[in-house]
Short mmCIF file of C-alpha atoms in Angstrom, two decimals:
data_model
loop_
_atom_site.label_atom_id
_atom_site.label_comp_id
_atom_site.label_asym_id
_atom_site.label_seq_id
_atom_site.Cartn_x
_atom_site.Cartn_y
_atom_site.Cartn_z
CA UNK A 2 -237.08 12.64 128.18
CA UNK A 3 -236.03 13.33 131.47
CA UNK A 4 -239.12 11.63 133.22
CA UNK A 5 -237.71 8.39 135.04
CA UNK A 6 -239.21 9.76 138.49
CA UNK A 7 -241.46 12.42 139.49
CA UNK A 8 -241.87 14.18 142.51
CA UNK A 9 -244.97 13.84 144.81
CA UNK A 10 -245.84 15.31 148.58
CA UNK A 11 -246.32 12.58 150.93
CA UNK A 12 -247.02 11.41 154.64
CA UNK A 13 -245.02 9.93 156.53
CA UNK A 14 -246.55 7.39 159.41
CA UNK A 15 -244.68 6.35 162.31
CA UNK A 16 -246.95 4.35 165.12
CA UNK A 17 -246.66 6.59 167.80
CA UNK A 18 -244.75 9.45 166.50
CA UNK A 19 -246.03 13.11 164.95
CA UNK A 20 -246.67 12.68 161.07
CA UNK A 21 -244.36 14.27 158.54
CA UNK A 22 -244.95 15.60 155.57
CA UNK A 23 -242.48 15.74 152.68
CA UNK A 24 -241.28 15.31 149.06
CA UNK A 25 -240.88 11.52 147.78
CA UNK A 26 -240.03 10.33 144.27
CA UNK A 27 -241.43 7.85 142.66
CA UNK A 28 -240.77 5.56 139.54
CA UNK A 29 -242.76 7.15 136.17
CA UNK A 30 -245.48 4.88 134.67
CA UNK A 31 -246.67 5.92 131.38
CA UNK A 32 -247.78 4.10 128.18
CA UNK A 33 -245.88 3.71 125.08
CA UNK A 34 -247.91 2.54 122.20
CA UNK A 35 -245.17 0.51 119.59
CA UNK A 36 -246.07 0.96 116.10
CA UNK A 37 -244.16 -0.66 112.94
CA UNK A 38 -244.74 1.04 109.52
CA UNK A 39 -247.33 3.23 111.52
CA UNK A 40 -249.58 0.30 112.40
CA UNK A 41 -250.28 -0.36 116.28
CA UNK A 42 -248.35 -3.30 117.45
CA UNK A 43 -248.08 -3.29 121.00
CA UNK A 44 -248.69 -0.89 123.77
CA UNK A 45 -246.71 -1.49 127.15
CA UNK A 46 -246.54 0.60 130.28
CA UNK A 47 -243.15 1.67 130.92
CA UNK A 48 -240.65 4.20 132.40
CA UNK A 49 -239.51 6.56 129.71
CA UNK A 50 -236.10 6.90 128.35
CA UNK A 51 -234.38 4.26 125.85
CA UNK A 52 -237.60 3.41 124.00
CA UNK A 53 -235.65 2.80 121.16
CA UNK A 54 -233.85 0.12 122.81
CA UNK A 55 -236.97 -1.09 124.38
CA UNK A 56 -238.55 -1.66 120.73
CA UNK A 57 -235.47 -3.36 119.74
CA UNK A 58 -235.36 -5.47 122.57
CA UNK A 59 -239.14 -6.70 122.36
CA UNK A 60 -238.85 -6.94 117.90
CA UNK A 61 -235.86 -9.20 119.24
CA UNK A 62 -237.47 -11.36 121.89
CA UNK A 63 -240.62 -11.97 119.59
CA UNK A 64 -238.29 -13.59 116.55
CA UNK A 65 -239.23 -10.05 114.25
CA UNK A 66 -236.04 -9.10 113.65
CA UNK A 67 -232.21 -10.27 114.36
CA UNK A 68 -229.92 -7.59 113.30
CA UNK A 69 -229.63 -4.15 113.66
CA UNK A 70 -229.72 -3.65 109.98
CA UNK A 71 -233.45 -4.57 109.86
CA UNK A 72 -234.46 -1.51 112.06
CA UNK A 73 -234.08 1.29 109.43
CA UNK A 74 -235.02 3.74 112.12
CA UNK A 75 -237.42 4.61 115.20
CA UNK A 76 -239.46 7.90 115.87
CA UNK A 77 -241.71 9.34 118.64
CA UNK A 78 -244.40 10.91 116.93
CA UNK A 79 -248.09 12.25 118.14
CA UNK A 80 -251.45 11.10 116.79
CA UNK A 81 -253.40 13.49 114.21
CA UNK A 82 -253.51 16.79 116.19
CA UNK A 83 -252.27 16.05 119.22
CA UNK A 84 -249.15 17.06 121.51
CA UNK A 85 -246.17 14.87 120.87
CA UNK A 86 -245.68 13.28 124.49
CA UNK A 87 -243.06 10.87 123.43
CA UNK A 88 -245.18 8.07 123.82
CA UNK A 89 -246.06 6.70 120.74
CA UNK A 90 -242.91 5.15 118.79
CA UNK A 91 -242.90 4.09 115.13
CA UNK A 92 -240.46 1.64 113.70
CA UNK A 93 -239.32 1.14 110.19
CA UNK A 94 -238.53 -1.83 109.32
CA UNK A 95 -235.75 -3.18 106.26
CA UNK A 96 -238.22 -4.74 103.25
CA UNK A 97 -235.97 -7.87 103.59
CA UNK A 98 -238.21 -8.67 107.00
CA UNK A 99 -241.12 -10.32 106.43
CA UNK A 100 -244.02 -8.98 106.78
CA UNK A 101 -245.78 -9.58 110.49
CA UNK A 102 -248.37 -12.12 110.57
CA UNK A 103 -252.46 -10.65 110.28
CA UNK A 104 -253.00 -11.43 114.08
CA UNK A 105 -249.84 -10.38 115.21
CA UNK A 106 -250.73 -7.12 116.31
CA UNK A 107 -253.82 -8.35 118.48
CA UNK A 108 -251.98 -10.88 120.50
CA UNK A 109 -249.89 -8.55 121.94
CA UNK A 110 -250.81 -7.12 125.13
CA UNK A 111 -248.49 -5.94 128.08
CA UNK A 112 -248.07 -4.20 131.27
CA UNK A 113 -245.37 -3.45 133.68
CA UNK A 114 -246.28 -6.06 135.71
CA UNK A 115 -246.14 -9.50 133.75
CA UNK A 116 -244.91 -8.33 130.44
CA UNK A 117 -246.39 -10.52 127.82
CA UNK A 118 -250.25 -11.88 128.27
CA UNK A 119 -253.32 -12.83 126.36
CA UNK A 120 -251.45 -15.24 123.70
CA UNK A 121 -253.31 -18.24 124.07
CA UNK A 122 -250.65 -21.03 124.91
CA UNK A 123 -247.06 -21.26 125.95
CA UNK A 124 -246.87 -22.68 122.31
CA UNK A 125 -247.95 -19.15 120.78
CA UNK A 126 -245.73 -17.31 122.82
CA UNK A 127 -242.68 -19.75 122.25
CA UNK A 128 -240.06 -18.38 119.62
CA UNK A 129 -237.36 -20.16 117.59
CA UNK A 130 -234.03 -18.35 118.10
CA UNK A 131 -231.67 -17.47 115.16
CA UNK A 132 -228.60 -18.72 117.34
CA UNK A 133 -227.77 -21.74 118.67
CA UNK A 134 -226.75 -21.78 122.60
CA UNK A 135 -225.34 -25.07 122.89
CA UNK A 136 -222.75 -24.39 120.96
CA UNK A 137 -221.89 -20.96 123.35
CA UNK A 138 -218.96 -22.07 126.07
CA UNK A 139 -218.76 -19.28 127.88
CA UNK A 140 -217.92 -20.15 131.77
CA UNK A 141 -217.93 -18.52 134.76
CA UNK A 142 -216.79 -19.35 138.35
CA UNK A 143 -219.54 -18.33 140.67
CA UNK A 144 -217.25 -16.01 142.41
CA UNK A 145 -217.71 -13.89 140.10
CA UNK A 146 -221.89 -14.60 139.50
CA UNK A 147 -221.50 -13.48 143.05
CA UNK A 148 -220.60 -10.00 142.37
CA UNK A 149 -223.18 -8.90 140.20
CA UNK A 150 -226.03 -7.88 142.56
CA UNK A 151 -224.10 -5.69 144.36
CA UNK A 152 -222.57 -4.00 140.91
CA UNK A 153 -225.96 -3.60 139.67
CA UNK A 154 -227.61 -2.23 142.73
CA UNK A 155 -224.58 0.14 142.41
CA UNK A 156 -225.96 1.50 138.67
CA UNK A 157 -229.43 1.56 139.68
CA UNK A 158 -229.55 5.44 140.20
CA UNK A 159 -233.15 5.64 139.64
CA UNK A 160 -233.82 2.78 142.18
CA UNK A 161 -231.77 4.72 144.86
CA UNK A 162 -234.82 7.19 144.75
CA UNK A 163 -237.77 5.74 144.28
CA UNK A 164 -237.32 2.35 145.40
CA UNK A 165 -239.86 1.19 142.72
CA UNK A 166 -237.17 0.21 139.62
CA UNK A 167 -236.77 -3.20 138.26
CA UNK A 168 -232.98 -3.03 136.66
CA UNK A 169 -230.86 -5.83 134.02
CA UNK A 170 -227.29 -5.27 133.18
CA UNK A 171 -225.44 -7.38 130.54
CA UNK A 172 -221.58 -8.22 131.66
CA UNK A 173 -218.79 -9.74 130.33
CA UNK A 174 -218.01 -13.19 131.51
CA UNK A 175 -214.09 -13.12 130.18
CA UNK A 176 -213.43 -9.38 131.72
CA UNK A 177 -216.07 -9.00 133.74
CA UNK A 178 -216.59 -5.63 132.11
CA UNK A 179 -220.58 -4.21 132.86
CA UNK A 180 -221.60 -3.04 129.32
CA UNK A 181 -224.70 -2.13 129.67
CA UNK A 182 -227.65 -1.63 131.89
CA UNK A 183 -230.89 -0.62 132.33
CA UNK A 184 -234.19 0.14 134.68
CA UNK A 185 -237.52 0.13 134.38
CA UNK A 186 -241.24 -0.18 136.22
CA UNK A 187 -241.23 -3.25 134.24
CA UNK A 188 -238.38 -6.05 134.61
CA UNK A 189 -239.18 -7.56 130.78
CA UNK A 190 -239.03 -3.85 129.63
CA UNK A 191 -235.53 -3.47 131.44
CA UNK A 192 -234.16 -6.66 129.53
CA UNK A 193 -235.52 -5.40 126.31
CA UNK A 194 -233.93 -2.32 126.84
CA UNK A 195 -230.28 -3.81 127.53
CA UNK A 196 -230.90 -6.39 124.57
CA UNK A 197 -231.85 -3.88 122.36
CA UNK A 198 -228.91 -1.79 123.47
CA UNK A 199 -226.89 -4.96 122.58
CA UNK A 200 -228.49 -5.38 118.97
CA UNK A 201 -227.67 -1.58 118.41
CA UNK A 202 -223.98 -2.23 119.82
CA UNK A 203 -222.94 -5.82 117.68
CA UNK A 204 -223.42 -7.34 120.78
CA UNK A 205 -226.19 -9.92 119.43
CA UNK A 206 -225.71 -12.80 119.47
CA UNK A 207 -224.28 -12.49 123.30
CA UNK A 208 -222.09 -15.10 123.11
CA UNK A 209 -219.38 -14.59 126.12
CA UNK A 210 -222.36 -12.57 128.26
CA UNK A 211 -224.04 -12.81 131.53
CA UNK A 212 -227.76 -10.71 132.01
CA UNK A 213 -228.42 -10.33 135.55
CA UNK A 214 -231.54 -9.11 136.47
CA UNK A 215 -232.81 -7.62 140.10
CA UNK A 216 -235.91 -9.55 140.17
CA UNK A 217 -237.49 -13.21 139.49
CA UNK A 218 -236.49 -15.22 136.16
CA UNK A 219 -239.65 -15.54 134.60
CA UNK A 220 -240.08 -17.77 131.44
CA UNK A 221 -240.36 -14.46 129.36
CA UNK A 222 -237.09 -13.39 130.67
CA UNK A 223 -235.48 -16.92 130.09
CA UNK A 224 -237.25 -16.50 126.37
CA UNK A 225 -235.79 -13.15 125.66
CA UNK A 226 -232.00 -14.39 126.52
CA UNK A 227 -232.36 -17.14 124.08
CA UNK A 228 -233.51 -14.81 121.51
CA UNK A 229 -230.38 -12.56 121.85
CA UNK A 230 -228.08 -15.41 121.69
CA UNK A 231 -227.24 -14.89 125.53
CA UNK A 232 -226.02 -18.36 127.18
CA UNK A 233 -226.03 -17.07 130.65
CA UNK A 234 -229.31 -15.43 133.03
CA UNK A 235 -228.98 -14.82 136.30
CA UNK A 236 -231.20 -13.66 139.02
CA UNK A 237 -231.55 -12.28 142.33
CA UNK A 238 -234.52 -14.33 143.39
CA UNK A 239 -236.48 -16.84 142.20
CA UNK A 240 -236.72 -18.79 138.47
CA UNK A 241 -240.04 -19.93 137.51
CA UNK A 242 -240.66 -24.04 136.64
CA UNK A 243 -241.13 -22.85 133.10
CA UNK A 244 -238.09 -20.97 133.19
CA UNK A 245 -236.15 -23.75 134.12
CA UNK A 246 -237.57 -26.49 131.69
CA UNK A 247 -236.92 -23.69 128.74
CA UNK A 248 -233.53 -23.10 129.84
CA UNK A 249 -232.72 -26.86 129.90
CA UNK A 250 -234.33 -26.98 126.49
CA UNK A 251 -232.65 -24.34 124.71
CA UNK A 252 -229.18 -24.85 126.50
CA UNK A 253 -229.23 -21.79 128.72
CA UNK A 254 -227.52 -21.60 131.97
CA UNK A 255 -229.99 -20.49 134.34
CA UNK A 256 -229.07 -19.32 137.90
CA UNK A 257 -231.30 -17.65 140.60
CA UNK A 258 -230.95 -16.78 143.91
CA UNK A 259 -227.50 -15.01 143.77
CA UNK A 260 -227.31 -13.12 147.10
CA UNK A 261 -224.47 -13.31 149.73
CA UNK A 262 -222.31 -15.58 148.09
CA UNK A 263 -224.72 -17.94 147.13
CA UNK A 264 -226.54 -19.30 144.19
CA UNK A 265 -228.88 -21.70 142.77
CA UNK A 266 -227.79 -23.56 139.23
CA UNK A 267 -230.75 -24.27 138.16
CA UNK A 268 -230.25 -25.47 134.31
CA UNK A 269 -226.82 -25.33 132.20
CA UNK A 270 -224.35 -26.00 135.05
CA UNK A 271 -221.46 -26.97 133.01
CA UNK A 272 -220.88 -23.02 132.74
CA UNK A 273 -220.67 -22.72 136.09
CA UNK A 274 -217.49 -23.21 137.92
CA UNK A 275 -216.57 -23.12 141.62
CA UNK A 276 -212.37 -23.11 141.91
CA UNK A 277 -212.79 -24.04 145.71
CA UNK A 278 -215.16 -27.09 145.21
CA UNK A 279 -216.43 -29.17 142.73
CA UNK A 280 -215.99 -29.14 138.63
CA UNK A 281 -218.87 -27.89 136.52
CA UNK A 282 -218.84 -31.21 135.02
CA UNK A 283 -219.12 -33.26 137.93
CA UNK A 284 -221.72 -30.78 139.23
CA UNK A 285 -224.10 -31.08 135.55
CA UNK A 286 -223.94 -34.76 136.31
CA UNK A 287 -225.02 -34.83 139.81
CA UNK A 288 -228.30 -32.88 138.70
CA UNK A 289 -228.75 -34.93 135.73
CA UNK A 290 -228.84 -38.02 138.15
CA UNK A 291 -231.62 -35.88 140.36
CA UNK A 292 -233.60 -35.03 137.46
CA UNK A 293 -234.14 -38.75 136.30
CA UNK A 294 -234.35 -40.59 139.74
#
């Protein structure tokens, strides 16, 4: 399953100067159809490697399962007389889940790119977590938020070659310890992956954990924290609105552009402490009083 980059001869323009031709890498693409009880569920485009934690990850996000008991166990297999390319994975599921809904299976469609499309509302695509965040008081002092691009820039081996890896790493918040992480073409694949690492580990619900991802905080991202019982996302760039009213919602602490030193609270600030400066408390109220002038 070695097949996170491949090799390819390229050229190399510089305005001005002779071309060069050489060896790059780039990041692997390749489909991975999900099957549960060997029905088609969902097919996503991925980088291979941790599939099993990938499936996890996603049966998570979309409220299918919530413990690792209810995965009985998870197999690449080939369809009828074909090569087994490792792309097809089929999940068996504990009786005690209930059975997936009749349309299920149809509203599922992915790609690396946006992750989750062609429900029909945000309401369809909206799950109801099995744990409750507001009840999760896990801080952190944004010195330490502050160290967590560079540490996961540091684990992105894959990245270093191709350049073309979205990556998410769950941490610690009381040792700061990095427990897992993961990359991926695809940043909601790279999240499922570390959550479902995190189901298969007792890790789930995350209470006392930080997910840091490389990218944007999309509302699918923000959705897949809640599910795992995670009270803390952060990002490297940019939340989206829907991200932020979800996190507000559902009592996640939300923060984006961590770079530098810097960040942006965007929802749950009472986590977020800053020894040098102001409380988290006084801080939540100061954006309350934004949000309702």
């Amino acid at each position: 399953m070695g097949r996170i980059t491949a090799r390819r001869r390229v050229a190399r323009y510089t305005v001005g100067e002779r071309i060069s031709v050489r060896e790059d890498h780039l990041a692997v693409e390749e489909p991975l159809e999900l099957r549960v009880g060997g029905e088609a569920l969902t097919i996503t485009m991925r980088t291979p490697g941790n599939d099993v934690e990938l499936a996890q990850g996603f049966l998570l996000a979309e409220g299918i399962v919530n413990s690792p008991s209810h995965v009985l166990s998870a197999m690449h297999c080939a369809s009828d007389g074909e090569e087994n390319t490792y792309n097809i994975l089929d999940i068996t599921l504990d009786p005690v889940v209930p059975p997936l809904a009749a349309g299920l299976r149809r509203a599922f469609s992915t790609t690396s790119s946006c992750g989750l499309c062609g429900k029909a509302s945000i309401d369809a695509v909206r799950t109801t977590s099995a744990f409750d965040l507001r009840t999760d008081d896990t801080a952190v002092d944004a010195e330490f938020l502050a160290t967590l691009p560079d540490r996961l820039r540091a684990g992105q081996s894959a990245f270093d070659k191709t350049g073309g890896l979205h990556a998410a790493a769950l941490f610690d918040a009381a040792t700061g310890e990095l427990l897992v992480l993961r990359e991926d073409v695809g940043r909601h694949n790279a999240v499922d992956k570390a959550v479902g690492w995190a189901l298969a580990n007792g890790h789930v619900p995350g209470r006392g954990l930080v997910l840091m991802v490389s990218g944007r905080a999309s509302f699918e991202l923000t959705q897949k924290a809640f599910m795992a019982g995670i009270p803390i996302l952060a990002a490297v760039s940019a939340p989206s609105s829907l991200a932020a009213e979800m996190a507000d919602d559902v009592g996640l602490s939300l923060v984006g552009f961590v770079r530098d030193n810097r960040m942006v609270v965007y929802a749950g600030a009472e986590r977020v402490t800053n020894e040098s400066t102001a409380t988290a408390s006084s801080v939540t109220q100061s954006v309350a009083r934004v949000r309702t002038a």
